[in-house]
PDB file of C-alpha atoms in Angstrom:
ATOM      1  CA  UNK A  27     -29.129  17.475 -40.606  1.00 36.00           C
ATOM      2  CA  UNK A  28     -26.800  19.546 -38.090  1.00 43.00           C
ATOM      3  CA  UNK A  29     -23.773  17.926 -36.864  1.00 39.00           C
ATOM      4  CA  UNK A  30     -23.586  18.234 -33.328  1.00 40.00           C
ATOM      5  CA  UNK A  31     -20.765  19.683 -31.746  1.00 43.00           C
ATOM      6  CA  UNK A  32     -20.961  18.266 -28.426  1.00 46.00           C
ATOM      7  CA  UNK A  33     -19.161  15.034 -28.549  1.00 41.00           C
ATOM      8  CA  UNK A  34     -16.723  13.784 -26.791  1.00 48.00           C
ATOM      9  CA  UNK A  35     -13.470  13.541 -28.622  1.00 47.00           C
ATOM     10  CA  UNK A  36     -11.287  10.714 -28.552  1.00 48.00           C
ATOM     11  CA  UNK A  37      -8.074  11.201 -26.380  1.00 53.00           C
ATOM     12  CA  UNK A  38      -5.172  10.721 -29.012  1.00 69.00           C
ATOM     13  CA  UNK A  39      -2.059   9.268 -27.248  1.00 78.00           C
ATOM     14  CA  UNK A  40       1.704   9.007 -28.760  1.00 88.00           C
ATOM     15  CA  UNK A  41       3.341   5.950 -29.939  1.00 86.00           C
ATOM     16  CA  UNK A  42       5.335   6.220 -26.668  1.00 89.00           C
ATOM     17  CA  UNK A  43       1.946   6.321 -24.555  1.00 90.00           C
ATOM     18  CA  UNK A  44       0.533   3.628 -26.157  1.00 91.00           C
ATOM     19  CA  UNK A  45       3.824   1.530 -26.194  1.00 93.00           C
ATOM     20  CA  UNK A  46       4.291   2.530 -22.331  1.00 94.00           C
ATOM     21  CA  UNK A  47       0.829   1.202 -21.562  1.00 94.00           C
ATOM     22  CA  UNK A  48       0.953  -2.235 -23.618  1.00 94.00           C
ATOM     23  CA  UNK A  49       4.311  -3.189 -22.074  1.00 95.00           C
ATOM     24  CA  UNK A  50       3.265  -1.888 -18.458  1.00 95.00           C
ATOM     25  CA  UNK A  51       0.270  -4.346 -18.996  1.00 94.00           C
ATOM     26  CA  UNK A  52       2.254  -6.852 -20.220  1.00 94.00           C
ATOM     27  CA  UNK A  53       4.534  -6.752 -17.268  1.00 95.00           C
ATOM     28  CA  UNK A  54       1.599  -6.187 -14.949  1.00 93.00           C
ATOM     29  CA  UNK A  55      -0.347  -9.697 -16.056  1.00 90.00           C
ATOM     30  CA  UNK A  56       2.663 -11.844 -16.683  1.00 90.00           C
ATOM     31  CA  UNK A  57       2.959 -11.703 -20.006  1.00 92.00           C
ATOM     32  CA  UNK A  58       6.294 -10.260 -20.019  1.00 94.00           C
ATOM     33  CA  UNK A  59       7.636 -12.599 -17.243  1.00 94.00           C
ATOM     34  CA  UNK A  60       9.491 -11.748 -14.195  1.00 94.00           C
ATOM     35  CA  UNK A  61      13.203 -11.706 -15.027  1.00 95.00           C
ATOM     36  CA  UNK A  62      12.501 -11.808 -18.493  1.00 95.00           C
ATOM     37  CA  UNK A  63      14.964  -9.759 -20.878  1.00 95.00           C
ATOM     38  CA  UNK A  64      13.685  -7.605 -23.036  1.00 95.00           C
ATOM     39  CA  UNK A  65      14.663  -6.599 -26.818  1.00 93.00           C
ATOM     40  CA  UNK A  66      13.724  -3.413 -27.962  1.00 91.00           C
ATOM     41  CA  UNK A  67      13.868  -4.543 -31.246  1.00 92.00           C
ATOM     42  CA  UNK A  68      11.528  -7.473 -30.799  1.00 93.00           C
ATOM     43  CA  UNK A  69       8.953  -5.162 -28.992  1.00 93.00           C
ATOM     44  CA  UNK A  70       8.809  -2.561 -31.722  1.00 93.00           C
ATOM     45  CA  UNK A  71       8.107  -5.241 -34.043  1.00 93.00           C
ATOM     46  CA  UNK A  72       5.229  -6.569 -32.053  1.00 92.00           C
ATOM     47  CA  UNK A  73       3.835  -2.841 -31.509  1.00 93.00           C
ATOM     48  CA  UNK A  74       4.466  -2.001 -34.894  1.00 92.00           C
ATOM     49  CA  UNK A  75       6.503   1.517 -33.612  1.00 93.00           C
ATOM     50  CA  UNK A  76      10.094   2.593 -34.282  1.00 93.00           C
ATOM     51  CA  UNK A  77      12.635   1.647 -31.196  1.00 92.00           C
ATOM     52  CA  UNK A  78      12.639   5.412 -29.966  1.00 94.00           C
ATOM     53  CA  UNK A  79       9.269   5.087 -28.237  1.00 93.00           C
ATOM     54  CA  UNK A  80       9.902   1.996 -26.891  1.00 94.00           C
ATOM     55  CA  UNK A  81      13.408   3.255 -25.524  1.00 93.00           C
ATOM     56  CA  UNK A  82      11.362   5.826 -23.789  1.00 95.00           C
ATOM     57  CA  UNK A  83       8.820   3.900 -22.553  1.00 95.00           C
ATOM     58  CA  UNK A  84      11.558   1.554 -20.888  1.00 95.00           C
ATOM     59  CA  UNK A  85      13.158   4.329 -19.230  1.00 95.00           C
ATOM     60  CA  UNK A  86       9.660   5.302 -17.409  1.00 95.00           C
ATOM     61  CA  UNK A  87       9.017   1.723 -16.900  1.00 96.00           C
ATOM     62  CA  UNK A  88      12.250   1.825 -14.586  1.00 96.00           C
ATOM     63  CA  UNK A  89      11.299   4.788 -13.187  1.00 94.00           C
ATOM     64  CA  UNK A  90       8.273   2.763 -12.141  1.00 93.00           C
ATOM     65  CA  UNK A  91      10.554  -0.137 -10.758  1.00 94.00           C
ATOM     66  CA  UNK A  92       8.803  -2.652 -13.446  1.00 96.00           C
ATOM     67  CA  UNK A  93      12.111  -3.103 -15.317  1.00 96.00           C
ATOM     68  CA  UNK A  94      15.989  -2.957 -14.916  1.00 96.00           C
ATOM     69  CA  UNK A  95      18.243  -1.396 -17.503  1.00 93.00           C
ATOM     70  CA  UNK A  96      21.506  -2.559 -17.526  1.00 91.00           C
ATOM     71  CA  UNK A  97      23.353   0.367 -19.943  1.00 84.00           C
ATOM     72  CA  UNK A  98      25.067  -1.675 -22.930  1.00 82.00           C
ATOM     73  CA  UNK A  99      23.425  -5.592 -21.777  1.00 85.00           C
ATOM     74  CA  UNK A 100      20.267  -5.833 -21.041  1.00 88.00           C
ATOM     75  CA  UNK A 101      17.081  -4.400 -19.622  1.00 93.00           C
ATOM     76  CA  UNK A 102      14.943  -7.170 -17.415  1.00 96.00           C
ATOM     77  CA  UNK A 103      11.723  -7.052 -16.118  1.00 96.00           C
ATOM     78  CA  UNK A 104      12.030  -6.814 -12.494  1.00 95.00           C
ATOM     79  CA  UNK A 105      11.267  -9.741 -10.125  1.00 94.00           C
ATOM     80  CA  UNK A 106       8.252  -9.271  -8.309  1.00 90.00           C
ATOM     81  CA  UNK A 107       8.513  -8.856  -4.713  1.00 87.00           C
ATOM     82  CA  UNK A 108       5.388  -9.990  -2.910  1.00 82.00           C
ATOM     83  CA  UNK A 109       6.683  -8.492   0.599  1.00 85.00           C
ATOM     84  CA  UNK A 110       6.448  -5.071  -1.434  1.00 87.00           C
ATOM     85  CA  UNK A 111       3.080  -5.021   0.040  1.00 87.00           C
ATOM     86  CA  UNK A 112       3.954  -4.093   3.368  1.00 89.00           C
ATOM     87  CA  UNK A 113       5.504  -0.557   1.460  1.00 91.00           C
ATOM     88  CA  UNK A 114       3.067  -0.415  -1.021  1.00 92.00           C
ATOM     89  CA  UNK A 115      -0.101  -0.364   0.774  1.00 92.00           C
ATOM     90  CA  UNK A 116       0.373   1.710   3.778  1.00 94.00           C
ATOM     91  CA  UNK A 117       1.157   5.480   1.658  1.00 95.00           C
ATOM     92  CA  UNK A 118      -1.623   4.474  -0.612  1.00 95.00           C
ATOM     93  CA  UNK A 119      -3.969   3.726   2.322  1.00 95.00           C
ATOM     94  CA  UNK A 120      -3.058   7.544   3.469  1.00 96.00           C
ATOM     95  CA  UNK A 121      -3.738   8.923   0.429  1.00 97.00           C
ATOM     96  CA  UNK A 122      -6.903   6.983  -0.275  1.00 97.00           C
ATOM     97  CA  UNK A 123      -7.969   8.290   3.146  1.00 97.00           C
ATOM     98  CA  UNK A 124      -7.142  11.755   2.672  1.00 97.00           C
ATOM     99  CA  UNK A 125      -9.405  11.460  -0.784  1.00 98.00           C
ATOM    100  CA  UNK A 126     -11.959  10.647   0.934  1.00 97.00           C
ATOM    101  CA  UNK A 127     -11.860  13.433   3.542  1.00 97.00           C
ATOM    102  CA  UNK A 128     -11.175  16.274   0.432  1.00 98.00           C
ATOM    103  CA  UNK A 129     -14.262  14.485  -1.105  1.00 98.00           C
ATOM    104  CA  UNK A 130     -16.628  15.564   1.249  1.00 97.00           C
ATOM    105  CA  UNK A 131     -17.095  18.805   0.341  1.00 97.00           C
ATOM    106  CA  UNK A 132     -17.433  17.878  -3.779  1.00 97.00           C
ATOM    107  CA  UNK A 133     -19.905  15.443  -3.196  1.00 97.00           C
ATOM    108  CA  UNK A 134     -23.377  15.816  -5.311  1.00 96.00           C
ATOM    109  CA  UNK A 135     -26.035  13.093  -5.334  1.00 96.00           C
ATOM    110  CA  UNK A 136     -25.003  12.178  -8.827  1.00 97.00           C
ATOM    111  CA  UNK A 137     -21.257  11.138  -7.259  1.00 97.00           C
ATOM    112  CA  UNK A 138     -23.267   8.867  -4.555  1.00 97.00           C
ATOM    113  CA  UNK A 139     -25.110   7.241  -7.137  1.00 97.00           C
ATOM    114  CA  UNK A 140     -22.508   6.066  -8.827  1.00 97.00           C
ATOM    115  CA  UNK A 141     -20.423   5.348  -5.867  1.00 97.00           C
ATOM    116  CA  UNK A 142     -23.480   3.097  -5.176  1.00 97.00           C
ATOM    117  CA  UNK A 143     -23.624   1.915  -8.452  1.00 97.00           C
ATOM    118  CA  UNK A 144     -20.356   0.670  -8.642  1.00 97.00           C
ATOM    119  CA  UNK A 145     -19.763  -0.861  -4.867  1.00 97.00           C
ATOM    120  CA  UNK A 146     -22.841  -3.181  -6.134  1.00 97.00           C
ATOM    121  CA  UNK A 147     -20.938  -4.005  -9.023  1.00 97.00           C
ATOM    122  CA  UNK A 148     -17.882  -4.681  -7.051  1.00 96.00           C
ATOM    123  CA  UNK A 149     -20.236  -6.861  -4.780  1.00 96.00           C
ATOM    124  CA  UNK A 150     -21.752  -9.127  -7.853  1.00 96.00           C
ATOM    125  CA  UNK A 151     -17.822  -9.419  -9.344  1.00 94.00           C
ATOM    126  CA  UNK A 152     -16.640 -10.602  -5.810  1.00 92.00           C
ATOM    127  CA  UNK A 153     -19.761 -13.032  -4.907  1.00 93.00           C
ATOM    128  CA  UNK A 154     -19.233 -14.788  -8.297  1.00 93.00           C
ATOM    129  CA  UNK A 155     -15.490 -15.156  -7.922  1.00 90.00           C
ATOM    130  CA  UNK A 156     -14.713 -13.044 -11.073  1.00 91.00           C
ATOM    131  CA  UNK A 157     -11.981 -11.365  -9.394  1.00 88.00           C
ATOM    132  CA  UNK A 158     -10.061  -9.561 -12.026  1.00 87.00           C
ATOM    133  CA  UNK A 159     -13.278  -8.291 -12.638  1.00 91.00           C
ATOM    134  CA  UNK A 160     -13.857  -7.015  -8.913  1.00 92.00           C
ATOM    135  CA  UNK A 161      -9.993  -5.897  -9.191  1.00 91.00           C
ATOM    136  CA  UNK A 162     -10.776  -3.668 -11.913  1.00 92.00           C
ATOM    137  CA  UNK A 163     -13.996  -2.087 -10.207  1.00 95.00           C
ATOM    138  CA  UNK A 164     -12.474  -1.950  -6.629  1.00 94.00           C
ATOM    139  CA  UNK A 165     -10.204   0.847  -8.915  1.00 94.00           C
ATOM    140  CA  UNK A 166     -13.266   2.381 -10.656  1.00 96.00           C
ATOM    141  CA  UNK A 167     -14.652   2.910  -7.076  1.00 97.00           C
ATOM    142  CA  UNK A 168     -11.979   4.423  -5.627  1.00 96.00           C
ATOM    143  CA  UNK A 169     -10.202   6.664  -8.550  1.00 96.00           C
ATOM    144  CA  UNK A 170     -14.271   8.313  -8.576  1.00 97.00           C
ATOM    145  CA  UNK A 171     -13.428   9.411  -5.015  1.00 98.00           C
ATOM    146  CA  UNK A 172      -9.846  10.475  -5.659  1.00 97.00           C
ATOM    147  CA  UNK A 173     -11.488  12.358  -8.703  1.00 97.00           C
ATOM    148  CA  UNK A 174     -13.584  13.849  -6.634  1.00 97.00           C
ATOM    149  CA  UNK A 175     -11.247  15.251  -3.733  1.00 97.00           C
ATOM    150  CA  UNK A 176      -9.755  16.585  -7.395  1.00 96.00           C
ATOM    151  CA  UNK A 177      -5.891  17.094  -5.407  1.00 97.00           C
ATOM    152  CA  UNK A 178      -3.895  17.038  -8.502  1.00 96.00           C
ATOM    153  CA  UNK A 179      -0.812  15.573  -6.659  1.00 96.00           C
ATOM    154  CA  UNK A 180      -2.730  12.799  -5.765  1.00 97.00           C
ATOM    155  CA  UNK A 181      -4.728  11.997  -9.047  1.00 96.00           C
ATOM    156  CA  UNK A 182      -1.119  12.255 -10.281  1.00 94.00           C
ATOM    157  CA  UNK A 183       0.749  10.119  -7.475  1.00 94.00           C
ATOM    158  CA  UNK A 184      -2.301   7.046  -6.611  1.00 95.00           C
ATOM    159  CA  UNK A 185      -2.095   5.592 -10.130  1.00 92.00           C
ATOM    160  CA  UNK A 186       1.979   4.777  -9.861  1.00 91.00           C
ATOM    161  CA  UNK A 187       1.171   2.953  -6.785  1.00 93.00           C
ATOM    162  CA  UNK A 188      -1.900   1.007  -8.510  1.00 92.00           C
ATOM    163  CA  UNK A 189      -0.307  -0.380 -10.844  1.00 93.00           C
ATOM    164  CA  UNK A 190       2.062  -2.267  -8.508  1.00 92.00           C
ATOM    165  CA  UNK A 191      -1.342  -3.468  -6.471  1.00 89.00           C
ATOM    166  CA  UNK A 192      -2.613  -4.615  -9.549  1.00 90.00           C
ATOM    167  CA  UNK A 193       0.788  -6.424 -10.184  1.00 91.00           C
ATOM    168  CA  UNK A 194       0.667  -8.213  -7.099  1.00 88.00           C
ATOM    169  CA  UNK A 195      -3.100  -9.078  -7.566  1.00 85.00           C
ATOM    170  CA  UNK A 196      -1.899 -11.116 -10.821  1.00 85.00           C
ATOM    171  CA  UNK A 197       0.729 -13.009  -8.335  1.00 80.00           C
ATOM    172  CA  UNK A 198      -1.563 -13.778  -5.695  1.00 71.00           C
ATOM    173  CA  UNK A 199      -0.617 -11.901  -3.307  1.00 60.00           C
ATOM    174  CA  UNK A 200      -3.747  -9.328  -2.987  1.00 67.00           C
ATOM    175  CA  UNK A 201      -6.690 -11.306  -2.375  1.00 71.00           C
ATOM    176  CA  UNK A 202     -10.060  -9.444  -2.521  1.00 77.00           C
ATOM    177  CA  UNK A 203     -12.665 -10.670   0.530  1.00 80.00           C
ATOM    178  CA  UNK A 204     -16.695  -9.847   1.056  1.00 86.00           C
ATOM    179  CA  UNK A 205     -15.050  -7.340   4.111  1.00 89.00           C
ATOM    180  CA  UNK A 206     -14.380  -4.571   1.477  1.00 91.00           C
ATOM    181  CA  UNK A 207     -17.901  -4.739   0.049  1.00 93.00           C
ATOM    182  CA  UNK A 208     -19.126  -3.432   3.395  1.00 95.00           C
ATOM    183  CA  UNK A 209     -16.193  -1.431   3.854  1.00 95.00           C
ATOM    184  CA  UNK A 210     -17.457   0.458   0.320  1.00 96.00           C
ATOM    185  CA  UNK A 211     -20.620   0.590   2.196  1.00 97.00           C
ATOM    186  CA  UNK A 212     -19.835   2.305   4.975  1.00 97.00           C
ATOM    187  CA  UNK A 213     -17.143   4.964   2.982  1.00 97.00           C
ATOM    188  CA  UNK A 214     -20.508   6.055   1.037  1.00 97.00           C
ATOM    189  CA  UNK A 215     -22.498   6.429   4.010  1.00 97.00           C
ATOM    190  CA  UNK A 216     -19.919   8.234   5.667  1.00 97.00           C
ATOM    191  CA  UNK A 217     -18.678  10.732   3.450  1.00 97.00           C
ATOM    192  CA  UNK A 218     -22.462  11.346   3.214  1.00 96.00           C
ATOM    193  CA  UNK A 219     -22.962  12.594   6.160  1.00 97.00           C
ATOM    194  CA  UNK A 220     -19.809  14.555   6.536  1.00 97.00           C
ATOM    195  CA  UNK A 221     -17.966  12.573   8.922  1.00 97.00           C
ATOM    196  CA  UNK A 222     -14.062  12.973   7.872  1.00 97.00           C
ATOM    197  CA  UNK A 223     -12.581  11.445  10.648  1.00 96.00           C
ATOM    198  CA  UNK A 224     -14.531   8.343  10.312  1.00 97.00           C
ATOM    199  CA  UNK A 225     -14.094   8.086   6.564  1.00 97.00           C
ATOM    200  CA  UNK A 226     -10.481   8.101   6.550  1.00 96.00           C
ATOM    201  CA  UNK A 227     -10.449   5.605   9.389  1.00 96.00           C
ATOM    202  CA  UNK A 228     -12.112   3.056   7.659  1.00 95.00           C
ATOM    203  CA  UNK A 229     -10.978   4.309   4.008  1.00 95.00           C
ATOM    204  CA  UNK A 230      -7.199   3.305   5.476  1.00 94.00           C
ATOM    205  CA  UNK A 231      -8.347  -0.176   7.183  1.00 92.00           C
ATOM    206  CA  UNK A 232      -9.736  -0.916   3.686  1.00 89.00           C
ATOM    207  CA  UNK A 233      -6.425  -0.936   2.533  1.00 90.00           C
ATOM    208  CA  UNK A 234      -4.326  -1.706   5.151  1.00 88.00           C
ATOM    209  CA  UNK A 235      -5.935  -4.831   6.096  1.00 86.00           C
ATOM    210  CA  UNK A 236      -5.048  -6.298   3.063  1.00 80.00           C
ATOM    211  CA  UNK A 237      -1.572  -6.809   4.652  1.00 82.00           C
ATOM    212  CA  UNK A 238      -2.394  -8.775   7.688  1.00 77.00           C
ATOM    213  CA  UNK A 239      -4.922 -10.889   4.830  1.00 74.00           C
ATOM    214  CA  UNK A 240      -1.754 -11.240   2.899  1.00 72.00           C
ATOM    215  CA  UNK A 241       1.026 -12.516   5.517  1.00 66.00           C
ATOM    216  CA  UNK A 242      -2.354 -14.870   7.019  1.00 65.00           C
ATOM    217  CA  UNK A 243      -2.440 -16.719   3.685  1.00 60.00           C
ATOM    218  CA  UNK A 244       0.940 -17.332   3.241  1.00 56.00           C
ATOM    219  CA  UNK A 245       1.370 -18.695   6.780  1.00 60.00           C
ATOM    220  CA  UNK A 246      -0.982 -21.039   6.046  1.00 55.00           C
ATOM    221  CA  UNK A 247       0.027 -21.610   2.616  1.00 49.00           C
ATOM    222  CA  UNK A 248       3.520 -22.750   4.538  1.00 48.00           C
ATOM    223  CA  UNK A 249       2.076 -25.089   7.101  1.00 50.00           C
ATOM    224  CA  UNK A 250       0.291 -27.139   4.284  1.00 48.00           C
ATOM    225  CA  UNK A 251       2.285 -30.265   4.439  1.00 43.00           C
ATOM    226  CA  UNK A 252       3.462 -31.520   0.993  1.00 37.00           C
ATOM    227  CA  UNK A 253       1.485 -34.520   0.086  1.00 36.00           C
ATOM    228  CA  UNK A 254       3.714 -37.269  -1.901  1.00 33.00           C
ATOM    229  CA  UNK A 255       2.691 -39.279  -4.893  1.00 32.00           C
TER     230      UNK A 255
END
């Protein structure tokens, strides 16, 4: 039989790639705890790579803000700063926006079908409370639309920001609601018919409100009263 020549080819990645992307996971669900020092050693081991790429990948992970390096004691993973949120989200609400409006033009029905596709898998995730699930989505969703604006500063800049949402997701402090499934809604609909202004309105609220949902929940989080036993 012919062997066919049309398939897709697995992406091979370096030992420091695939070290940088375990331990940036790691940090990212709490596995490697906040404040937690960190052995090169001991993590090469566990990886089953030479120290060299997990040097390197330590050096990118500070680059990142995920870890410290103290030259000749220690490196730490870095405490995680849940009022970060308030600088995080606002530049990637901007740029999220601005995706949408470059989109516009790129758009083909197969794009809104899976746009589609996906906001109604976001909605099922968030309706059964699987939120890591919806977290992971919500990205699928909205890295198709940065794909397809297809700015190569921004495919390159949005994913260093993620990561730190995706961090504070897995320390409560991003809290996904039913608002964003008809926020997805209304970004398809939208960019559908053209309207850029509108879009990138509601593509920033999307974001954005996430904030005021944030600070909301911890000021009622404080005025609990603390029950005794």
């Amino acid at each position: 039989m012919p062997i066919p020549t049309d398939l897709s080819k697995p992406v091979r990645k370096t030992a420091k790639e695939n070290a940088f992307e375990q331990l940036q996971d790691w940090i990212i669900d709490g596995t490697l705890q906040p404040g937690e020092k960190l052995n090169d050693t001991e993590l090469a081991q566990a990886l089953g790579v030479s120290r060299t790429p997990i040097r390197e990948s330590l050096q990118l992970l500070e680059v990142q803000r995920f870890v410290k390096m103290y030259p000749g004691k220690a490196t730490q993973v870095t405490e995680v700063d849940k009022e970060s949120i308030t600088d995080l989200l606002p530049p990637l609400a901007a740029l999220q926006a601005l995706s949408a409006e470059l989109a516009i033009p790129n758009l083909t029905p197969e794009t809104i079908e899976l746009l589609e596709h996906t906001n109604k898998r976001f909605a099922d995730a968030v309706l059964a409370e699987d939120y890591f699930a919806a977290l992971k989505i919500d990205e699928e969703f909205h890295q198709i639309i940065v794909d397809t604006a297809n700015n190569p500063y921004i495919k390159t800049t949005v994913p260093t920001l993620q990561v730190h949402v995706r961090r504070l997701f897995f320390h409560n402090s991003i809290v996904l609601t039913k608002d964003s499934i008809e926020e997805h809604t209304r970004i398809i609909e939208l960019m559908k018919q053209g309207d850029a202004e509108g879009v990138s309105a509601i593509m920033r609220n999307n974001w954005v409100r996430a904030i005021d949902e944030f600070h909301h929940l911890h000021e009622n989080t404080a005025k609990k009263p603390v029950s005794s036993t």
